[in-house]
Amino acid sequence: MANRYLKIYGTCGIISAILLTVAYVVGAILRPGYSSISQAISELVEAGAPNKMLLDIILFGFHGLVIPFAYGMHRGINEGKGSKVGPLLLACAGIIGIILTAFFPCDPGCEFVTFRGIMHIFLAIPMGFMILFSILAFSIRFKDTESWYIYVSYSIITFSAGVLLGILSVVFATSVIGGLLERLISASYQQWYIVMGIKLIRSES
């Protein structure tokens, strides 16, 4: 694939990660009394939340850009030759994220009250696992390409850290650090998006 297209796809991954951080920061600033340490991320865009429309637009950008980034990762590794599991999982996570943002915000306080609120949980959890397991799948694919091999261990560590943080976030979901743990999970794959995006941008034709 031409180098200029890989640069575009890599940039999509980097911007995607940045947009998610922007949503967190802007949402917290515009909502007095909100705690990024104890409250869930989804509460920023819960049904009836202030500034929901603005944050939804940012989140649409985050999820939407993951899709071309996933395609770029597929094409950038050995010219698209290899397992499609990683790219498909990552792209599906982006699609689910769009659906989640558009139709299934969590109920106020992220309680399980309405069908919409219940669906939010049923979609959000698989989406998170898709992202993490896509990273694991990519780590396996990296082994077959010399220029990507150096990212094998890094990706496995990223996956492992994400899973560990996921377990901790379930155990401490209602604790005073529930929101912090959730943000650390996101950070675990956001940094991977950025590193992989830079790799795509620097890839040769």
PDB file of C-alpha atoms in Angstrom:
ATOM      1  CA  MET A   1       0.000   0.000   0.000  1.00  0.00           C
ATOM      2  CA  ALA A   2       1.258   3.499  -0.850  1.00  0.00           C
ATOM      3  CA  ASN A   3       3.036   5.207   2.014  1.00  0.00           C
ATOM      4  CA  ARG A   4       0.687   8.203   1.961  1.00  0.00           C
ATOM      5  CA  TYR A   5      -2.325   6.006   2.736  1.00  0.00           C
ATOM      6  CA  LEU A   6      -0.575   4.339   5.645  1.00  0.00           C
ATOM      7  CA  LYS A   7       0.202   7.800   6.986  1.00  0.00           C
ATOM      8  CA  ILE A   8      -3.486   8.678   6.829  1.00  0.00           C
ATOM      9  CA  TYR A   9      -4.565   5.473   8.566  1.00  0.00           C
ATOM     10  CA  GLY A  10      -1.867   5.891  11.199  1.00  0.00           C
ATOM     11  CA  THR A  11      -2.987   9.452  11.821  1.00  0.00           C
ATOM     12  CA  CYS A  12      -6.534   8.161  12.306  1.00  0.00           C
ATOM     13  CA  GLY A  13      -5.316   5.963  15.164  1.00  0.00           C
ATOM     14  CA  ILE A  14      -3.449   8.809  16.843  1.00  0.00           C
ATOM     15  CA  ILE A  15      -6.324  11.283  16.529  1.00  0.00           C
ATOM     16  CA  SER A  16      -8.753   8.642  17.777  1.00  0.00           C
ATOM     17  CA  ALA A  17      -6.776   8.228  21.011  1.00  0.00           C
ATOM     18  CA  ILE A  18      -6.501  11.990  21.449  1.00  0.00           C
ATOM     19  CA  LEU A  19     -10.243  12.503  20.940  1.00  0.00           C
ATOM     20  CA  LEU A  20     -11.091  10.059  23.713  1.00  0.00           C
ATOM     21  CA  THR A  21      -8.874  11.993  26.117  1.00  0.00           C
ATOM     22  CA  VAL A  22     -10.446  15.257  24.967  1.00  0.00           C
ATOM     23  CA  ALA A  23     -13.903  13.833  25.708  1.00  0.00           C
ATOM     24  CA  TYR A  24     -12.838  12.858  29.247  1.00  0.00           C
ATOM     25  CA  VAL A  25     -11.229  16.199  30.027  1.00  0.00           C
ATOM     26  CA  VAL A  26     -13.832  18.455  28.433  1.00  0.00           C
ATOM     27  CA  GLY A  27     -16.699  16.450  29.907  1.00  0.00           C
ATOM     28  CA  ALA A  28     -15.264  16.645  33.419  1.00  0.00           C
ATOM     29  CA  ILE A  29     -14.516  20.377  33.142  1.00  0.00           C
ATOM     30  CA  LEU A  30     -18.009  21.207  31.899  1.00  0.00           C
ATOM     31  CA  ARG A  31     -19.719  19.170  34.611  1.00  0.00           C
ATOM     32  CA  PRO A  32     -19.206  20.666  38.081  1.00  0.00           C
ATOM     33  CA  GLY A  33     -19.140  18.054  40.822  1.00  0.00           C
ATOM     34  CA  TYR A  34     -18.170  15.206  38.513  1.00  0.00           C
ATOM     35  CA  SER A  35     -15.288  13.065  39.789  1.00  0.00           C
ATOM     36  CA  SER A  36     -12.976  11.432  37.263  1.00  0.00           C
ATOM     37  CA  ILE A  37     -11.629   9.271  40.080  1.00  0.00           C
ATOM     38  CA  SER A  38     -14.844   7.739  41.368  1.00  0.00           C
ATOM     39  CA  GLN A  39     -17.436   8.129  38.594  1.00  0.00           C
ATOM     40  CA  ALA A  40     -17.778   6.036  35.440  1.00  0.00           C
ATOM     41  CA  ILE A  41     -16.805   7.499  32.089  1.00  0.00           C
ATOM     42  CA  SER A  42     -20.239   6.682  30.696  1.00  0.00           C
ATOM     43  CA  GLU A  43     -21.846   9.007  33.237  1.00  0.00           C
ATOM     44  CA  LEU A  44     -20.500  11.921  31.186  1.00  0.00           C
ATOM     45  CA  VAL A  45     -22.852  10.928  28.365  1.00  0.00           C
ATOM     46  CA  GLU A  46     -25.625   9.259  30.357  1.00  0.00           C
ATOM     47  CA  ALA A  47     -29.235   9.899  29.367  1.00  0.00           C
ATOM     48  CA  GLY A  48     -30.009  13.550  30.085  1.00  0.00           C
ATOM     49  CA  ALA A  49     -26.398  14.497  30.823  1.00  0.00           C
ATOM     50  CA  PRO A  50     -25.382  18.135  30.266  1.00  0.00           C
ATOM     51  CA  ASN A  51     -23.177  18.684  27.205  1.00  0.00           C
ATOM     52  CA  LYS A  52     -24.098  15.201  25.972  1.00  0.00           C
ATOM     53  CA  MET A  53     -24.412  16.306  22.343  1.00  0.00           C
ATOM     54  CA  LEU A  54     -20.939  17.852  22.300  1.00  0.00           C
ATOM     55  CA  LEU A  55     -19.334  14.818  23.921  1.00  0.00           C
ATOM     56  CA  ASP A  56     -21.231  12.432  21.650  1.00  0.00           C
ATOM     57  CA  ILE A  57     -19.789  14.206  18.604  1.00  0.00           C
ATOM     58  CA  ILE A  58     -16.274  13.790  19.998  1.00  0.00           C
ATOM     59  CA  LEU A  59     -16.931  10.121  20.790  1.00  0.00           C
ATOM     60  CA  PHE A  60     -18.299   9.510  17.293  1.00  0.00           C
ATOM     61  CA  GLY A  61     -14.954  10.761  16.026  1.00  0.00           C
ATOM     62  CA  PHE A  62     -13.080   8.472  18.411  1.00  0.00           C
ATOM     63  CA  HIS A  63     -15.005   5.333  17.468  1.00  0.00           C
ATOM     64  CA  GLY A  64     -15.270   6.198  13.786  1.00  0.00           C
ATOM     65  CA  LEU A  65     -11.536   6.737  13.292  1.00  0.00           C
ATOM     66  CA  VAL A  66     -10.780   3.338  14.821  1.00  0.00           C
ATOM     67  CA  ILE A  67     -12.289   1.682  11.733  1.00  0.00           C
ATOM     68  CA  PRO A  68      -9.854   3.084   9.111  1.00  0.00           C
ATOM     69  CA  PHE A  69      -7.042   2.656  11.640  1.00  0.00           C
ATOM     70  CA  ALA A  70      -7.884  -1.059  11.877  1.00  0.00           C
ATOM     71  CA  TYR A  71      -7.818  -1.337   8.079  1.00  0.00           C
ATOM     72  CA  GLY A  72      -4.506   0.499   7.960  1.00  0.00           C
ATOM     73  CA  MET A  73      -3.018  -1.900  10.505  1.00  0.00           C
ATOM     74  CA  HIS A  74      -4.141  -4.824   8.362  1.00  0.00           C
ATOM     75  CA  ARG A  75      -2.667  -3.380   5.179  1.00  0.00           C
ATOM     76  CA  GLY A  76       0.474  -2.085   6.869  1.00  0.00           C
ATOM     77  CA  ILE A  77       1.583  -5.465   8.222  1.00  0.00           C
ATOM     78  CA  ASN A  78       3.159  -7.492   5.409  1.00  0.00           C
ATOM     79  CA  GLU A  79       0.942  -5.757   2.825  1.00  0.00           C
ATOM     80  CA  GLY A  80      -2.237  -7.267   4.237  1.00  0.00           C
ATOM     81  CA  LYS A  81      -1.018 -10.858   4.223  1.00  0.00           C
ATOM     82  CA  GLY A  82      -1.915 -12.633   7.430  1.00  0.00           C
ATOM     83  CA  SER A  83      -4.693 -13.192   9.937  1.00  0.00           C
ATOM     84  CA  LYS A  84      -7.604 -10.767   9.817  1.00  0.00           C
ATOM     85  CA  VAL A  85      -8.689 -11.472  13.408  1.00  0.00           C
ATOM     86  CA  GLY A  86      -6.982  -8.415  14.896  1.00  0.00           C
ATOM     87  CA  PRO A  87      -8.243  -5.906  12.320  1.00  0.00           C
ATOM     88  CA  LEU A  88     -11.778  -7.333  12.394  1.00  0.00           C
ATOM     89  CA  LEU A  89     -12.010  -7.223  16.189  1.00  0.00           C
ATOM     90  CA  LEU A  90     -10.724  -3.662  16.263  1.00  0.00           C
ATOM     91  CA  ALA A  91     -13.038  -2.488  13.477  1.00  0.00           C
ATOM     92  CA  CYS A  92     -16.029  -4.195  15.116  1.00  0.00           C
ATOM     93  CA  ALA A  93     -15.193  -2.406  18.361  1.00  0.00           C
ATOM     94  CA  GLY A  94     -15.363   0.883  16.473  1.00  0.00           C
ATOM     95  CA  ILE A  95     -18.727   0.003  14.944  1.00  0.00           C
ATOM     96  CA  ILE A  96     -20.154  -1.100  18.295  1.00  0.00           C
ATOM     97  CA  GLY A  97     -18.877   2.129  19.834  1.00  0.00           C
ATOM     98  CA  ILE A  98     -20.787   4.175  17.268  1.00  0.00           C
ATOM     99  CA  ILE A  99     -23.982   2.202  17.927  1.00  0.00           C
ATOM    100  CA  LEU A 100     -23.458   2.503  21.684  1.00  0.00           C
ATOM    101  CA  THR A 101     -23.003   6.267  21.519  1.00  0.00           C
ATOM    102  CA  ALA A 102     -25.928   6.819  19.164  1.00  0.00           C
ATOM    103  CA  PHE A 103     -28.580   4.604  20.698  1.00  0.00           C
ATOM    104  CA  PHE A 104     -27.621   3.198  24.092  1.00  0.00           C
ATOM    105  CA  PRO A 105     -26.420   5.744  26.661  1.00  0.00           C
ATOM    106  CA  CYS A 106     -26.350   4.468  30.216  1.00  0.00           C
ATOM    107  CA  ASP A 107     -29.142   5.396  32.613  1.00  0.00           C
ATOM    108  CA  PRO A 108     -28.462   8.205  35.123  1.00  0.00           C
ATOM    109  CA  GLY A 109     -25.747   7.058  37.496  1.00  0.00           C
ATOM    110  CA  CYS A 110     -25.206   4.103  35.143  1.00  0.00           C
ATOM    111  CA  GLU A 111     -27.870   2.130  36.996  1.00  0.00           C
ATOM    112  CA  PHE A 112     -29.542  -0.772  35.166  1.00  0.00           C
ATOM    113  CA  VAL A 113     -33.066   0.655  34.857  1.00  0.00           C
ATOM    114  CA  THR A 114     -34.208   0.786  31.239  1.00  0.00           C
ATOM    115  CA  PHE A 115     -33.663  -1.528  28.286  1.00  0.00           C
ATOM    116  CA  ARG A 116     -31.395   1.134  26.823  1.00  0.00           C
ATOM    117  CA  GLY A 117     -29.296   1.235  29.973  1.00  0.00           C
ATOM    118  CA  ILE A 118     -29.012  -2.550  30.123  1.00  0.00           C
ATOM    119  CA  MET A 119     -27.980  -2.678  26.463  1.00  0.00           C
ATOM    120  CA  HIS A 120     -25.290  -0.114  27.215  1.00  0.00           C
ATOM    121  CA  ILE A 121     -23.574  -2.597  29.527  1.00  0.00           C
ATOM    122  CA  PHE A 122     -24.105  -5.543  27.170  1.00  0.00           C
ATOM    123  CA  LEU A 123     -22.396  -3.607  24.370  1.00  0.00           C
ATOM    124  CA  ALA A 124     -19.719  -1.726  26.301  1.00  0.00           C
ATOM    125  CA  ILE A 125     -18.157  -4.770  27.955  1.00  0.00           C
ATOM    126  CA  PRO A 126     -17.752  -6.833  24.728  1.00  0.00           C
ATOM    127  CA  MET A 127     -16.419  -3.723  22.984  1.00  0.00           C
ATOM    128  CA  GLY A 128     -13.668  -3.401  25.568  1.00  0.00           C
ATOM    129  CA  PHE A 129     -12.735  -7.063  25.254  1.00  0.00           C
ATOM    130  CA  MET A 130     -12.682  -6.772  21.444  1.00  0.00           C
ATOM    131  CA  ILE A 131     -10.131  -3.984  21.670  1.00  0.00           C
ATOM    132  CA  LEU A 132      -7.894  -5.889  24.081  1.00  0.00           C
ATOM    133  CA  PHE A 133      -8.079  -9.176  22.190  1.00  0.00           C
ATOM    134  CA  SER A 134      -7.446  -7.380  18.902  1.00  0.00           C
ATOM    135  CA  ILE A 135      -4.151  -6.208  20.417  1.00  0.00           C
ATOM    136  CA  LEU A 136      -3.339  -9.798  21.393  1.00  0.00           C
ATOM    137  CA  ALA A 137      -4.225 -10.994  17.881  1.00  0.00           C
ATOM    138  CA  PHE A 138      -1.996  -8.321  16.360  1.00  0.00           C
ATOM    139  CA  SER A 139       0.876  -9.412  18.613  1.00  0.00           C
ATOM    140  CA  ILE A 140       0.633 -12.901  17.118  1.00  0.00           C
ATOM    141  CA  ARG A 141       0.598 -11.505  13.602  1.00  0.00           C
ATOM    142  CA  PHE A 142       3.608  -9.272  14.299  1.00  0.00           C
ATOM    143  CA  LYS A 143       5.730 -12.406  14.771  1.00  0.00           C
ATOM    144  CA  ASP A 144       5.604 -13.113  11.035  1.00  0.00           C
ATOM    145  CA  THR A 145       6.945  -9.730   9.917  1.00  0.00           C
ATOM    146  CA  GLU A 146      10.469  -8.581  10.740  1.00  0.00           C
ATOM    147  CA  SER A 147       9.696  -4.862  10.862  1.00  0.00           C
ATOM    148  CA  TRP A 148       6.835  -5.432  13.318  1.00  0.00           C
ATOM    149  CA  TYR A 149       8.414  -8.154  15.440  1.00  0.00           C
ATOM    150  CA  ILE A 150       9.743  -5.670  18.002  1.00  0.00           C
ATOM    151  CA  TYR A 151       6.139  -4.871  18.958  1.00  0.00           C
ATOM    152  CA  VAL A 152       5.233  -8.438  19.956  1.00  0.00           C
ATOM    153  CA  SER A 153       6.200  -8.255  23.630  1.00  0.00           C
ATOM    154  CA  TYR A 154       4.976  -4.681  23.916  1.00  0.00           C
ATOM    155  CA  SER A 155       1.529  -5.650  22.615  1.00  0.00           C
ATOM    156  CA  ILE A 156       1.312  -8.686  24.901  1.00  0.00           C
ATOM    157  CA  ILE A 157       2.168  -6.477  27.880  1.00  0.00           C
ATOM    158  CA  THR A 158      -0.472  -3.967  26.785  1.00  0.00           C
ATOM    159  CA  PHE A 159      -3.061  -6.733  26.505  1.00  0.00           C
ATOM    160  CA  SER A 160      -2.129  -8.195  29.891  1.00  0.00           C
ATOM    161  CA  ALA A 161      -2.241  -4.801  31.593  1.00  0.00           C
ATOM    162  CA  GLY A 162      -5.652  -4.106  30.072  1.00  0.00           C
ATOM    163  CA  VAL A 163      -7.062  -7.437  31.243  1.00  0.00           C
ATOM    164  CA  LEU A 164      -5.669  -6.960  34.754  1.00  0.00           C
ATOM    165  CA  LEU A 165      -7.115  -3.454  34.953  1.00  0.00           C
ATOM    166  CA  GLY A 166     -10.416  -4.794  33.623  1.00  0.00           C
ATOM    167  CA  ILE A 167     -10.600  -7.346  36.428  1.00  0.00           C
ATOM    168  CA  LEU A 168      -9.739  -4.698  39.007  1.00  0.00           C
ATOM    169  CA  SER A 169     -12.361  -2.326  37.594  1.00  0.00           C
ATOM    170  CA  VAL A 170     -15.044  -4.988  38.040  1.00  0.00           C
ATOM    171  CA  VAL A 171     -13.951  -5.743  41.602  1.00  0.00           C
ATOM    172  CA  PHE A 172     -13.749  -2.058  42.537  1.00  0.00           C
ATOM    173  CA  ALA A 173     -16.517  -0.768  40.238  1.00  0.00           C
ATOM    174  CA  THR A 174     -18.444   0.915  43.056  1.00  0.00           C
ATOM    175  CA  SER A 175     -15.392   2.045  45.020  1.00  0.00           C
ATOM    176  CA  VAL A 176     -13.885   5.518  45.196  1.00  0.00           C
ATOM    177  CA  ILE A 177     -11.359   4.573  42.482  1.00  0.00           C
ATOM    178  CA  GLY A 178     -13.801   2.983  40.025  1.00  0.00           C
ATOM    179  CA  GLY A 179     -13.550   5.867  37.559  1.00  0.00           C
ATOM    180  CA  LEU A 180      -9.772   5.965  37.748  1.00  0.00           C
ATOM    181  CA  LEU A 181      -9.447   2.257  36.967  1.00  0.00           C
ATOM    182  CA  GLU A 182     -11.761   2.635  33.988  1.00  0.00           C
ATOM    183  CA  ARG A 183      -9.619   5.463  32.647  1.00  0.00           C
ATOM    184  CA  LEU A 184      -6.464   3.422  33.115  1.00  0.00           C
ATOM    185  CA  ILE A 185      -7.994   0.652  30.982  1.00  0.00           C
ATOM    186  CA  SER A 186      -8.680   3.173  28.239  1.00  0.00           C
ATOM    187  CA  ALA A 187      -5.174   4.587  28.563  1.00  0.00           C
ATOM    188  CA  SER A 188      -3.731   1.092  28.111  1.00  0.00           C
ATOM    189  CA  TYR A 189      -5.099   0.827  24.584  1.00  0.00           C
ATOM    190  CA  GLN A 190      -4.962   4.536  23.741  1.00  0.00           C
ATOM    191  CA  GLN A 191      -1.177   4.520  24.043  1.00  0.00           C
ATOM    192  CA  TRP A 192      -1.101   1.428  21.810  1.00  0.00           C
ATOM    193  CA  TYR A 193      -3.152   3.279  19.168  1.00  0.00           C
ATOM    194  CA  ILE A 194      -0.632   6.119  19.257  1.00  0.00           C
ATOM    195  CA  VAL A 195       2.445   3.885  19.057  1.00  0.00           C
ATOM    196  CA  MET A 196       0.958   1.814  16.227  1.00  0.00           C
ATOM    197  CA  GLY A 197      -0.202   4.970  14.472  1.00  0.00           C
ATOM    198  CA  ILE A 198       3.333   6.354  14.548  1.00  0.00           C
ATOM    199  CA  LYS A 199       4.639   3.038  13.225  1.00  0.00           C
ATOM    200  CA  LEU A 200       2.219   3.200  10.277  1.00  0.00           C
ATOM    201  CA  ILE A 201       3.183   6.797   9.537  1.00  0.00           C
ATOM    202  CA  ARG A 202       6.856   5.831   9.453  1.00  0.00           C
ATOM    203  CA  SER A 203       6.303   2.711   7.366  1.00  0.00           C
ATOM    204  CA  GLU A 204       7.958   2.503   3.983  1.00  0.00           C
ATOM    205  CA  SER A 205       5.896   2.078   0.827  1.00  0.00           C
TER     206      SER A 205
END
